[in-house]
Tab-separated table of C-alpha atoms in Angstrom:
chain	number	residue	atom	x	y	z
A	1	UNK	CA	-143.053	49.767	-142.215
A	2	UNK	CA	-140.407	52.219	-143.460
A	3	UNK	CA	-139.009	54.833	-141.063
A	4	UNK	CA	-139.493	58.545	-141.681
A	5	UNK	CA	-136.439	60.318	-143.119
A	6	UNK	CA	-134.546	62.514	-140.716
A	7	UNK	CA	-133.658	66.149	-141.365
A	8	UNK	CA	-130.273	67.777	-140.788
A	9	UNK	CA	-130.893	68.064	-137.048
A	10	UNK	CA	-131.701	64.414	-136.684
A	11	UNK	CA	-135.453	64.977	-136.214
A	12	UNK	CA	-138.307	63.782	-138.336
A	13	UNK	CA	-139.824	66.673	-140.400
A	14	UNK	CA	-143.400	67.835	-139.600
A	15	UNK	CA	-146.072	66.276	-141.684
A	16	UNK	CA	-147.655	68.456	-144.398
A	17	UNK	CA	-151.119	68.052	-142.859
A	18	UNK	CA	-149.860	69.384	-139.530
A	19	UNK	CA	-148.406	72.498	-141.194
A	20	UNK	CA	-151.761	73.259	-142.869
A	21	UNK	CA	-153.952	72.456	-139.858
A	22	UNK	CA	-152.142	74.805	-137.464
A	23	UNK	CA	-152.979	78.110	-139.282
A	24	UNK	CA	-156.558	76.934	-139.800
A	25	UNK	CA	-156.933	76.180	-136.075
A	26	UNK	CA	-155.525	79.592	-135.145
A	27	UNK	CA	-157.947	81.310	-137.540
A	28	UNK	CA	-160.900	79.447	-136.028
A	29	UNK	CA	-159.815	80.415	-132.509
A	30	UNK	CA	-159.411	84.071	-133.530
A	31	UNK	CA	-162.856	84.322	-135.163
A	32	UNK	CA	-164.800	84.880	-131.903
A	33	UNK	CA	-162.346	87.616	-130.932
A	34	UNK	CA	-162.818	89.394	-134.267
A	35	UNK	CA	-166.603	89.117	-133.953
A	36	UNK	CA	-166.517	90.473	-130.399
A	37	UNK	CA	-164.360	93.421	-131.482
A	38	UNK	CA	-166.812	94.203	-134.305
A	39	UNK	CA	-169.770	94.327	-131.917
A	40	UNK	CA	-167.771	96.360	-129.402
A	41	UNK	CA	-167.252	99.244	-131.844
A	42	UNK	CA	-169.289	102.333	-130.870
A	43	UNK	CA	-172.095	103.345	-133.221
A	44	UNK	CA	-171.274	106.348	-135.442
A	45	UNK	CA	-172.178	109.658	-133.781
A	46	UNK	CA	-173.373	107.728	-130.714
A	47	UNK	CA	-176.543	106.661	-132.520
A	48	UNK	CA	-178.942	104.239	-130.913
A	49	UNK	CA	-182.205	103.649	-132.780
A	50	UNK	CA	-184.700	101.097	-131.485
A	51	UNK	CA	-187.508	100.047	-133.816
A	52	UNK	CA	-190.593	98.996	-131.846
A	53	UNK	CA	-192.959	98.292	-134.747
A	54	UNK	CA	-192.652	98.011	-138.506
A	55	UNK	CA	-195.243	99.684	-140.733
A	56	UNK	CA	-196.473	98.427	-144.097
A	57	UNK	CA	-195.763	100.722	-147.025
A	58	UNK	CA	-197.509	101.482	-150.269
A	59	UNK	CA	-194.105	101.562	-151.972
A	60	UNK	CA	-190.489	102.199	-151.056
A	61	UNK	CA	-190.862	105.971	-151.138
A	62	UNK	CA	-194.267	106.467	-149.526
A	63	UNK	CA	-194.766	105.206	-145.962
A	64	UNK	CA	-198.337	104.642	-144.867
A	65	UNK	CA	-198.950	107.445	-142.389
A	66	UNK	CA	-195.945	109.367	-141.073
A	67	UNK	CA	-195.571	109.054	-137.308
A	68	UNK	CA	-196.100	111.790	-134.750
A	69	UNK	CA	-192.839	113.009	-133.236
A	70	UNK	CA	-191.880	114.317	-129.837
A	71	UNK	CA	-188.695	114.978	-127.897
A	72	UNK	CA	-188.749	113.254	-124.532
A	73	UNK	CA	-185.715	113.956	-122.395
A	74	UNK	CA	-182.710	112.874	-124.443
A	75	UNK	CA	-184.707	110.884	-127.001
A	76	UNK	CA	-186.749	111.435	-130.124
A	77	UNK	CA	-189.824	109.223	-130.131
A	78	UNK	CA	-192.127	108.404	-133.034
A	79	UNK	CA	-195.719	107.292	-132.421
A	80	UNK	CA	-198.443	105.858	-134.585
A	81	UNK	CA	-201.056	108.588	-134.980
A	82	UNK	CA	-203.992	106.194	-134.736
A	83	UNK	CA	-203.011	103.688	-132.065
A	84	UNK	CA	-200.540	105.835	-130.133
A	85	UNK	CA	-198.038	102.965	-130.004
A	86	UNK	CA	-194.363	103.735	-130.362
A	87	UNK	CA	-192.740	103.014	-133.711
A	88	UNK	CA	-189.152	103.891	-132.868
A	89	UNK	CA	-186.927	105.666	-130.340
A	90	UNK	CA	-183.750	107.482	-131.327
A	91	UNK	CA	-181.000	108.660	-128.960
A	92	UNK	CA	-177.393	109.814	-129.302
A	93	UNK	CA	-174.943	109.170	-126.500
A	94	UNK	CA	-174.515	112.280	-124.358
A	95	UNK	CA	-176.663	114.443	-126.678
A	96	UNK	CA	-180.102	116.003	-126.489
A	97	UNK	CA	-182.593	116.845	-129.267
A	98	UNK	CA	-183.232	120.580	-129.520
A	99	UNK	CA	-185.730	120.883	-132.379
A	100	UNK	CA	-187.783	118.496	-134.520
A	101	UNK	CA	-189.217	118.889	-138.003
A	102	UNK	CA	-191.661	116.251	-139.271
A	103	UNK	CA	-191.925	116.060	-143.056
A	104	UNK	CA	-193.363	113.546	-145.554
A	105	UNK	CA	-191.265	110.421	-145.115
A	106	UNK	CA	-188.688	112.159	-142.898
A	107	UNK	CA	-188.018	113.146	-139.315
A	108	UNK	CA	-185.348	115.849	-139.060
A	109	UNK	CA	-183.693	116.500	-135.701
A	110	UNK	CA	-181.379	119.269	-134.528
A	111	UNK	CA	-179.162	118.129	-131.630
A	112	UNK	CA	-177.457	120.242	-128.980
A	113	UNK	CA	-174.001	119.542	-130.437
A	114	UNK	CA	-175.029	121.193	-133.734
A	115	UNK	CA	-175.677	117.972	-135.637
A	116	UNK	CA	-178.709	117.568	-137.922
A	117	UNK	CA	-179.994	114.050	-138.609
A	118	UNK	CA	-182.608	112.568	-140.921
A	119	UNK	CA	-184.506	109.513	-139.686
A	120	UNK	CA	-186.749	107.710	-142.146
A	121	UNK	CA	-188.185	104.208	-142.600
A	122	UNK	CA	-186.896	103.090	-139.226
A	123	UNK	CA	-183.249	104.039	-139.845
A	124	UNK	CA	-180.959	107.051	-139.557
A	125	UNK	CA	-180.209	108.074	-143.129
A	126	UNK	CA	-177.636	110.859	-142.750
A	127	UNK	CA	-175.876	113.247	-140.361
A	128	UNK	CA	-174.715	116.786	-141.117
A	129	UNK	CA	-172.696	118.986	-138.774
A	130	UNK	CA	-173.660	122.677	-138.650
A	131	UNK	CA	-170.486	124.750	-138.118
A	132	UNK	CA	-170.261	127.134	-135.138
A	133	UNK	CA	-173.742	126.261	-133.879
A	134	UNK	CA	-173.210	124.262	-130.657
A	135	UNK	CA	-172.230	127.277	-128.531
A	136	UNK	CA	-174.997	129.420	-130.022
A	137	UNK	CA	-177.629	126.765	-129.261
A	138	UNK	CA	-176.814	127.137	-125.555
A	139	UNK	CA	-177.695	130.861	-125.569
A	140	UNK	CA	-181.154	132.430	-125.085
A	141	UNK	CA	-180.867	133.958	-128.576
A	142	UNK	CA	-181.227	130.478	-130.076
A	143	UNK	CA	-184.768	130.159	-128.661
A	144	UNK	CA	-184.402	126.379	-128.413
A	145	UNK	CA	-183.638	126.053	-132.103
A	146	UNK	CA	-186.817	127.776	-133.295
A	147	UNK	CA	-186.756	128.257	-137.072
A	148	UNK	CA	-183.423	126.519	-137.629
A	149	UNK	CA	-184.937	123.645	-139.635
A	150	UNK	CA	-186.991	124.873	-142.592
A	151	UNK	CA	-188.416	122.852	-145.521
A	152	UNK	CA	-187.858	124.639	-148.842
A	153	UNK	CA	-190.327	122.570	-150.875
A	154	UNK	CA	-193.804	121.217	-150.017
A	155	UNK	CA	-192.516	117.636	-150.059
A	156	UNK	CA	-189.413	118.595	-148.036
A	157	UNK	CA	-187.161	117.592	-150.912
A	158	UNK	CA	-184.855	120.390	-149.779
A	159	UNK	CA	-184.104	121.378	-146.177
A	160	UNK	CA	-182.700	124.725	-145.056
A	161	UNK	CA	-180.664	124.910	-141.851
A	162	UNK	CA	-180.665	128.539	-140.687
A	163	UNK	CA	-178.106	129.812	-138.159
A	164	UNK	CA	-176.856	133.348	-137.473
A	165	UNK	CA	-173.799	132.925	-139.715
A	166	UNK	CA	-175.289	131.144	-142.723
A	167	UNK	CA	-178.180	129.361	-144.415
A	168	UNK	CA	-177.282	125.932	-145.764
A	169	UNK	CA	-179.591	123.866	-147.986
A	170	UNK	CA	-179.473	120.067	-148.171
A	171	UNK	CA	-181.139	117.658	-150.559
A	172	UNK	CA	-183.037	115.398	-148.201
A	173	UNK	CA	-182.870	112.253	-150.321
A	174	UNK	CA	-179.155	111.884	-149.552
A	175	UNK	CA	-178.116	114.855	-147.384
A	176	UNK	CA	-176.130	116.444	-150.216
A	177	UNK	CA	-175.195	120.096	-149.581
A	178	UNK	CA	-176.657	122.124	-152.453
A	179	UNK	CA	-175.933	125.750	-151.556
A	180	UNK	CA	-174.735	128.023	-148.739
A	181	UNK	CA	-175.684	131.671	-148.187
A	182	UNK	CA	-173.471	133.532	-145.671
A	183	UNK	CA	-174.904	136.442	-143.696
A	184	UNK	CA	-173.936	139.899	-144.940
A	185	UNK	CA	-171.085	141.867	-143.330
A	186	UNK	CA	-172.178	143.169	-139.920
A	187	UNK	CA	-175.414	141.160	-140.166
A	188	UNK	CA	-176.725	137.919	-138.700
A	189	UNK	CA	-179.684	135.748	-139.611
A	190	UNK	CA	-182.469	135.369	-137.026
A	191	UNK	CA	-183.953	131.877	-137.586
A	192	UNK	CA	-186.890	132.421	-135.241
A	193	UNK	CA	-187.908	135.480	-137.273
A	194	UNK	CA	-188.781	133.776	-140.545
A	195	UNK	CA	-192.004	133.465	-142.508
A	196	UNK	CA	-193.097	131.664	-145.654
A	197	UNK	CA	-194.719	133.478	-148.578
A	198	UNK	CA	-195.717	131.264	-151.480
A	199	UNK	CA	-192.619	129.346	-152.547
A	200	UNK	CA	-190.206	131.659	-150.720
A	201	UNK	CA	-188.800	131.594	-147.200
A	202	UNK	CA	-188.209	135.084	-145.795
A	203	UNK	CA	-185.550	135.249	-143.097
A	204	UNK	CA	-184.733	138.307	-140.980
A	205	UNK	CA	-181.104	139.449	-141.218
A	206	UNK	CA	-180.619	142.262	-138.660
A	207	UNK	CA	-177.568	144.409	-139.357
A	208	UNK	CA	-175.538	146.563	-136.989
A	209	UNK	CA	-175.572	150.308	-137.437
A	210	UNK	CA	-178.398	152.781	-138.121
A	211	UNK	CA	-177.415	153.162	-141.788
A	212	UNK	CA	-178.373	149.613	-142.735
A	213	UNK	CA	-181.247	149.651	-145.243
A	214	UNK	CA	-184.287	147.600	-144.262
A	215	UNK	CA	-184.177	145.827	-147.617
A	216	UNK	CA	-180.791	144.326	-146.641
A	217	UNK	CA	-182.254	143.030	-143.397
A	218	UNK	CA	-184.662	140.557	-145.012
A	219	UNK	CA	-183.459	137.723	-147.245
A	220	UNK	CA	-185.710	135.606	-149.488
A	221	UNK	CA	-184.602	132.081	-150.437
A	222	UNK	CA	-186.079	129.000	-152.071
A	223	UNK	CA	-184.709	125.582	-153.003
A	224	UNK	CA	-182.364	127.191	-155.558
A	225	UNK	CA	-180.825	129.757	-153.198
A	226	UNK	CA	-181.290	133.485	-152.710
A	227	UNK	CA	-184.073	135.048	-154.736
A	228	UNK	CA	-182.769	138.069	-156.638
A	229	UNK	CA	-183.774	139.606	-159.983
A	230	UNK	CA	-182.306	137.923	-163.043
A	231	UNK	CA	-180.717	135.021	-161.206
A	232	UNK	CA	-179.674	131.825	-163.006
A	233	UNK	CA	-179.463	129.297	-160.170
A	234	UNK	CA	-177.875	125.881	-160.264
A	235	UNK	CA	-180.351	123.013	-160.139
A	236	UNK	CA	-180.865	120.416	-157.468
A	237	UNK	CA	-181.180	117.371	-159.677
A	238	UNK	CA	-184.920	117.716	-160.296
A	239	UNK	CA	-186.881	118.403	-163.467
A	240	UNK	CA	-188.244	121.864	-164.287
A	241	UNK	CA	-190.974	121.796	-166.883
A	242	UNK	CA	-191.408	124.463	-169.491
A	243	UNK	CA	-194.655	125.912	-170.858
A	244	UNK	CA	-195.036	122.957	-173.224
A	245	UNK	CA	-194.739	120.390	-170.456
A	246	UNK	CA	-191.269	119.300	-171.485
A	247	UNK	CA	-188.428	119.453	-169.061
A	248	UNK	CA	-184.878	118.425	-168.350
A	249	UNK	CA	-182.730	118.119	-165.260
A	250	UNK	CA	-181.367	121.455	-164.104
A	251	UNK	CA	-178.192	119.884	-162.717
C-alpha cells in the first residue's frame, strides 16, 4: 500500500470527502436552530387566530352562511348561526376589539390601538392603521367606536372608516385605500351621527362658530367619495353599466 503524500508542514493533507462532509454536517446541525427561530418569531400585529371548525363553501367567494360575531373580553368570536358552535376566535396581543361589523364574507374589527382588520374564510386578510385614532377611541366622544365602520355598498365591497379628522374608504377585497376625505377647517366628523339614505352615507360634520352653514355640517359620501353636483369620481375597479347594458372598468 502506498503512503499518502505529505504537505509542506510534513502532515498528510485532508481527504476531499472530509472537506465536503464537514460543511454538510454543520448545515444539518444548524437546521433545527433555524426552524426554532422561525417558529419563535412573533405573529404580525400580535395576531392569534384559532379555527375551531371549517365550513363547506358553495365557491371560493361565497361562504355558506356567514357566522354570528361577538366581542368577548379581548377576543372576537365567530359562531355558527344554526348550531351555536364556535368557528374561530381572533385575538391580538395586548389589544381589545372596540367595534365589529359583519358583512357578506367578511368580519371587520376596529381595535383599541386604531387598527382595522378584515377576517374572512378563517384567516386574517389585511390590517389597516387609522391615523390619530387610538387616543380618541379612549374618550367618551368615541362612543365605543359607534359608526366608525360603515359599508358603502350592499355587498360591503367598499368600507368607510369614519373618524373625527377624516373618512377613508378601502376596497375590501384587498384592503386597498381608494379615497380620503378630510374634515373641513374648524369641523370634525361625528361617526355616531350618521345615517344611510339610498346609496349615500350621510355623516354629521359639526363646525365651530355660529356662522357655519348647516349645509356644511352634513357630508354625503358613497363608494366613489363625496357626493357633489357634477363630480367625475375615480373608479374602484368595478364595472359601471350604461343604459344599453354595456360597461367598462372605471379605474
